[in-house]
Coordinates of C-alpha atoms in Angstrom, one line a residue:
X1 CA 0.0 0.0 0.0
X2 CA 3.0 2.3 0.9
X3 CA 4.7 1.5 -2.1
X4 CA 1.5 2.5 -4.1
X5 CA 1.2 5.6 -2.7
X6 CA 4.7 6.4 -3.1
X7 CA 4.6 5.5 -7.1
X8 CA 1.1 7.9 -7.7
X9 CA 3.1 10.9 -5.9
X10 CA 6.0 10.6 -7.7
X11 CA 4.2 10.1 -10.9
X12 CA 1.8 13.0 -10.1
X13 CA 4.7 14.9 -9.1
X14 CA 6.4 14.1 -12.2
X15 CA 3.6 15.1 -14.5
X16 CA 3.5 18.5 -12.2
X17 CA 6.8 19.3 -13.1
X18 CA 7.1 18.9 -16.6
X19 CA 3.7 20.6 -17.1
X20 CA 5.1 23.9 -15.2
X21 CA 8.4 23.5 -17.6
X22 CA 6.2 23.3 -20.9
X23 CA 4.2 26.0 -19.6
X24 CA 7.1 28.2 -18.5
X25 CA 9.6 27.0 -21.6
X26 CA 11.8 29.6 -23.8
X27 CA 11.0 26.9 -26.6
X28 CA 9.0 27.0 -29.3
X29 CA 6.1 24.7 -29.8
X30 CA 6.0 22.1 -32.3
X31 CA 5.8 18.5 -32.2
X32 CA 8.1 16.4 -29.9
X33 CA 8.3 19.6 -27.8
X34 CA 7.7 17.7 -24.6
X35 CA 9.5 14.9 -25.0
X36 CA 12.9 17.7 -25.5
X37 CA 11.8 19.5 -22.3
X38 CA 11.6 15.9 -20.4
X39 CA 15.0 14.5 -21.6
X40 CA 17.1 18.0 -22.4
X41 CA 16.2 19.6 -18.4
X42 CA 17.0 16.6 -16.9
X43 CA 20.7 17.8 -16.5
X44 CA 20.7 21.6 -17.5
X45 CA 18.7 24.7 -18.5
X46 CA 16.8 24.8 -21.5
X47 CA 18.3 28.2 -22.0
X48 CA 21.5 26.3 -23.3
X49 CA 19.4 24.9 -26.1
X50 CA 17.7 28.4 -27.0
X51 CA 21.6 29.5 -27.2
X52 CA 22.3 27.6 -29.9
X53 CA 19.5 28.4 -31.9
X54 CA 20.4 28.5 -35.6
X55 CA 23.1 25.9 -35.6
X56 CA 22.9 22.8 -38.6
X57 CA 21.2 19.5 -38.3
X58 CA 24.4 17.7 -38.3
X59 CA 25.4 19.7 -35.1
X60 CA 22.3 19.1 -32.9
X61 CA 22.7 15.5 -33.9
X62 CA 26.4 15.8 -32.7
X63 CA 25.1 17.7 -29.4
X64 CA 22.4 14.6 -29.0
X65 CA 25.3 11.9 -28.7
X66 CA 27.6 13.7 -26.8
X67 CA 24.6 14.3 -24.6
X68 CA 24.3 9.9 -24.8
X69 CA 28.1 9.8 -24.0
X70 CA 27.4 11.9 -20.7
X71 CA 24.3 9.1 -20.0
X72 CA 21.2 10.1 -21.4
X73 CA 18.9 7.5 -21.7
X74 CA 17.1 7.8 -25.2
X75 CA 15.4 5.5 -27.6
X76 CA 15.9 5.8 -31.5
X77 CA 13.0 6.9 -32.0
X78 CA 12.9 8.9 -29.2
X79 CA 16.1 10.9 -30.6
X80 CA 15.0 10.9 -34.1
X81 CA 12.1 12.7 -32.5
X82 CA 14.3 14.8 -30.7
X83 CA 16.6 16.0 -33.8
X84 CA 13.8 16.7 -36.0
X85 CA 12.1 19.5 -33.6
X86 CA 15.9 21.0 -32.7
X87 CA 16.4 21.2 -36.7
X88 CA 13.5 22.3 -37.6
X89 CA 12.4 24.8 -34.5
X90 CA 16.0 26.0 -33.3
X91 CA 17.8 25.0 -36.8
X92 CA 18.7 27.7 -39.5
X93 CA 15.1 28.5 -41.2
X94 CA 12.6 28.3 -38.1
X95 CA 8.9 28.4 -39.4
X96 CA 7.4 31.6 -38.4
X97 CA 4.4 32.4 -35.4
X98 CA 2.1 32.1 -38.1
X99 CA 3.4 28.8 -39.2
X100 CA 3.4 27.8 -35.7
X101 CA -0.2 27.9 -35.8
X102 CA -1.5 26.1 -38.6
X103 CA -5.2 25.8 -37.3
X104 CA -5.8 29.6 -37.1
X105 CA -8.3 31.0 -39.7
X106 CA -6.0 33.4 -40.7
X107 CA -3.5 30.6 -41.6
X108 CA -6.2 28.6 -43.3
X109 CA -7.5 31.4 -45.3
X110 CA -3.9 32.7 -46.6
X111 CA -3.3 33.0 -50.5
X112 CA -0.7 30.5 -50.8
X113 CA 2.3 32.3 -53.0
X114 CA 3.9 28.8 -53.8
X115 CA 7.2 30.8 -55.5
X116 CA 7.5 32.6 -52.3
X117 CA 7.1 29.7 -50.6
X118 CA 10.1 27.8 -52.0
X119 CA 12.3 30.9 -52.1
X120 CA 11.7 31.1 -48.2
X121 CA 12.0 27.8 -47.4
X122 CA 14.1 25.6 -50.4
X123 CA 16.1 28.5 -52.3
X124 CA 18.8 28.8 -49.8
X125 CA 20.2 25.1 -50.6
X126 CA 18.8 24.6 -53.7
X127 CA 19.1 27.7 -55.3
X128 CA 16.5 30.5 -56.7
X129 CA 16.3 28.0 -60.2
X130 CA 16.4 24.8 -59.0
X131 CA 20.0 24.0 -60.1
X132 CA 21.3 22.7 -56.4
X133 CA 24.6 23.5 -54.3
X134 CA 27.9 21.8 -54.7
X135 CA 27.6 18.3 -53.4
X136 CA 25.1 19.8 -50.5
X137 CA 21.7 20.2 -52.0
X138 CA 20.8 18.0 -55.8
X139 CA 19.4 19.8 -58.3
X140 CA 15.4 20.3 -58.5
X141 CA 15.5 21.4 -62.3
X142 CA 15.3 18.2 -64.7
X143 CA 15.4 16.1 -61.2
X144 CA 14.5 12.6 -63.0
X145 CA 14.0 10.9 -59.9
X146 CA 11.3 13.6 -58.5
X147 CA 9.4 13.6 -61.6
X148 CA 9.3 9.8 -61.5
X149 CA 7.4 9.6 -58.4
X150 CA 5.7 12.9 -56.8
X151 CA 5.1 10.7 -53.9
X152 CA 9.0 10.6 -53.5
X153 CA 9.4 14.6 -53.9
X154 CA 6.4 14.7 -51.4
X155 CA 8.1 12.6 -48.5
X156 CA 11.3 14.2 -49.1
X157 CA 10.1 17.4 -48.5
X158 CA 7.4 16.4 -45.3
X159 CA 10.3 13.6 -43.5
X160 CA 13.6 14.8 -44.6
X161 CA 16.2 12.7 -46.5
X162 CA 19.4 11.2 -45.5
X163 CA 21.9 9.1 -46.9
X164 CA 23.9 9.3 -50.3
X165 CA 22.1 9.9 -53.8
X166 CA 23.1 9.9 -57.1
X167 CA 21.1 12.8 -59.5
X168 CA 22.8 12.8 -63.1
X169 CA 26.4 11.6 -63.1
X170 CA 26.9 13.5 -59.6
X171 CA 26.7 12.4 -56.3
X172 CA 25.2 14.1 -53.1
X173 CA 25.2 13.6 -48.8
X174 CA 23.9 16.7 -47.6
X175 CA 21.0 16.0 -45.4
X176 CA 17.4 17.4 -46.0
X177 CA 15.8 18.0 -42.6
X178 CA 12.0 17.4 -42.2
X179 CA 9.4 20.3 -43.0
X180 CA 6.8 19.1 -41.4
X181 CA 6.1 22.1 -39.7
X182 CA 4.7 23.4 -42.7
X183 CA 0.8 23.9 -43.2
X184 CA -0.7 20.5 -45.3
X185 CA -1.5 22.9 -47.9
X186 CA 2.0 24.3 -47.8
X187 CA 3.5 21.1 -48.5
X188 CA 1.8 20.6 -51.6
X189 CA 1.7 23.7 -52.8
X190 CA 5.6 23.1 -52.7
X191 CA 5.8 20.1 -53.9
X192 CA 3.6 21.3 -57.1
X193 CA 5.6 23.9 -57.5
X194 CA 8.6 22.0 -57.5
X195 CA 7.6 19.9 -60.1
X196 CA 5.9 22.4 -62.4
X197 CA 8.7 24.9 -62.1
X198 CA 12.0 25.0 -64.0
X199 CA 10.4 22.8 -67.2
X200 CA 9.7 20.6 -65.0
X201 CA 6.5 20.5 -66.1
X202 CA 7.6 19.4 -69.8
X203 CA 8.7 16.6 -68.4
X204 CA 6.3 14.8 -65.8
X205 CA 4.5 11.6 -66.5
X206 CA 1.1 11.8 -69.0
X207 CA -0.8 11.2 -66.2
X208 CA 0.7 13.4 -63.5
X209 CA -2.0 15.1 -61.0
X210 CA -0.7 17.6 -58.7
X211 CA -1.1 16.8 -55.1
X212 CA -3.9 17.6 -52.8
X213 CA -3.5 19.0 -48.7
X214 CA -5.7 15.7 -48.5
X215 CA -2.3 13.5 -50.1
X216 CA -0.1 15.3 -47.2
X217 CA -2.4 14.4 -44.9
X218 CA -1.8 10.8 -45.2
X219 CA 1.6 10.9 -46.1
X220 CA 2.1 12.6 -42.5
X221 CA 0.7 10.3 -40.9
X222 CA 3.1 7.6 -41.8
X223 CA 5.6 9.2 -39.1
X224 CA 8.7 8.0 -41.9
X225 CA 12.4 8.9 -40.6
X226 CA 14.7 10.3 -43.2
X227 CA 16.9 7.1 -43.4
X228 CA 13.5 5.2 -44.5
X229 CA 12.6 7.8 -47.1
X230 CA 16.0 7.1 -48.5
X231 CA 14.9 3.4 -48.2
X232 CA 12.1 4.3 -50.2
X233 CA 14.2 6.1 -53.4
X234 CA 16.1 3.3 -53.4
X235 CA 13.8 0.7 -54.1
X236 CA 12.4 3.3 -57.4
X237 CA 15.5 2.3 -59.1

């Protein structure tokens, strides 16, 4: 009975505490928020992730294993989890309040400027035309493998990508983080753009459709990591 009593306080206790952290956290909401906030203040302030704000992908993902080396206990999935809110919410190109909020009215009832879109969020690696960045970012213009399968280009751009492609004769291993703080409609608005811009369109499949908020919908749901999106390009060969 004692021992009963003991576990509900300290599980009560528990959810007290992390409640009064979310509520009085520096961070920005977005999901996997919580699950930072319960493994990051474990051992120091959150103030020494808002600090770093801005830093890559690859170096939160550096700061996450040193962080494993000092003896935090964390699943895979509970890191891959972990990365994808410090890349995309305290990474280089935050999503703005308004993105934040994708439920608002306001944010529902936006004009969607897909060109603006992509130069916001995709120009910066992969250039104003589509023609990539060194061995960093592949080229989106004449990009046979996105035109091959728009359900590729649309998990790319919602899960990420990592691992080493091939587009043309040259090779690439930068890593695309996740968007998936974008808006549903976002997404696809992106993802048709992307394959409409650049003559792109002159060279999709007869029977191409562009995509739908409804298509991102589902394809969010499926929760992929970028090492299984690359899984997934893989087997299109």
């Amino acid at each position: 009975m004692v021992r009963r009593i003991f576990a509900y306080v300290f599980i009560t206790a528990t959810v007290v505490i992390i409640v009064l952290a979310l509520t009085q956290s520096p961070l920005p909401k977005g999901p996997g928020v919580e699950l930072v906030v319960t493994k990051c203040q474990t051992c120091h302030g959150l103030e020494y992730l808002t600090d770093s704000a801005g830093i890559s992908r690859e170096m939160w993902a550096e700061t996450i294993s040193e962080m494993e080396e000092y003896g935090m206990e964390i699943e895979p999935q509970e890191r891959e989890t972990i990365l994808n809110y410090l890349a995309t919410y305290l990474g280089p190109h935050p999503p703005s309040e308004a993105d934040r909020s994708p439920h608002s009215s306001k944010s529902r009832n936006r004009t969607i400027d897909a060109a603006e879109l992509y130069r916001q969020s995709c120009a910066a690696c992969h250039q104003a035309q589509g023609e990539g960045m060194g061995r960093l970012a592949p080229p989106l213009a004449g990009n046979e493998m996105l035109l091959k399968d728009r359900r590729y280009a649309l998990l790319v751009v919602l899960h990420g990508l990592e691992g080493e492609i091939e587009v043309g004769d040259r090779t690439f291993d930068g890593q695309m983080p996740p968007m998936a703080h974008l808006r549903d409609e976002q997404v696809a608005a992106i993802v048709n753009y992307i394959l409409t811009a650049w003559g792109n369109d002159q060279r999709r499949p007869t029977d191409f459709a562009p995509l739908s908020p409804e298509d991102v919908t589902k394809a969010r749901s499926e929760s992929l990591t970028p090492q299984q999106v690359w899984e997934y390009r893989r087997k299109l060969r």
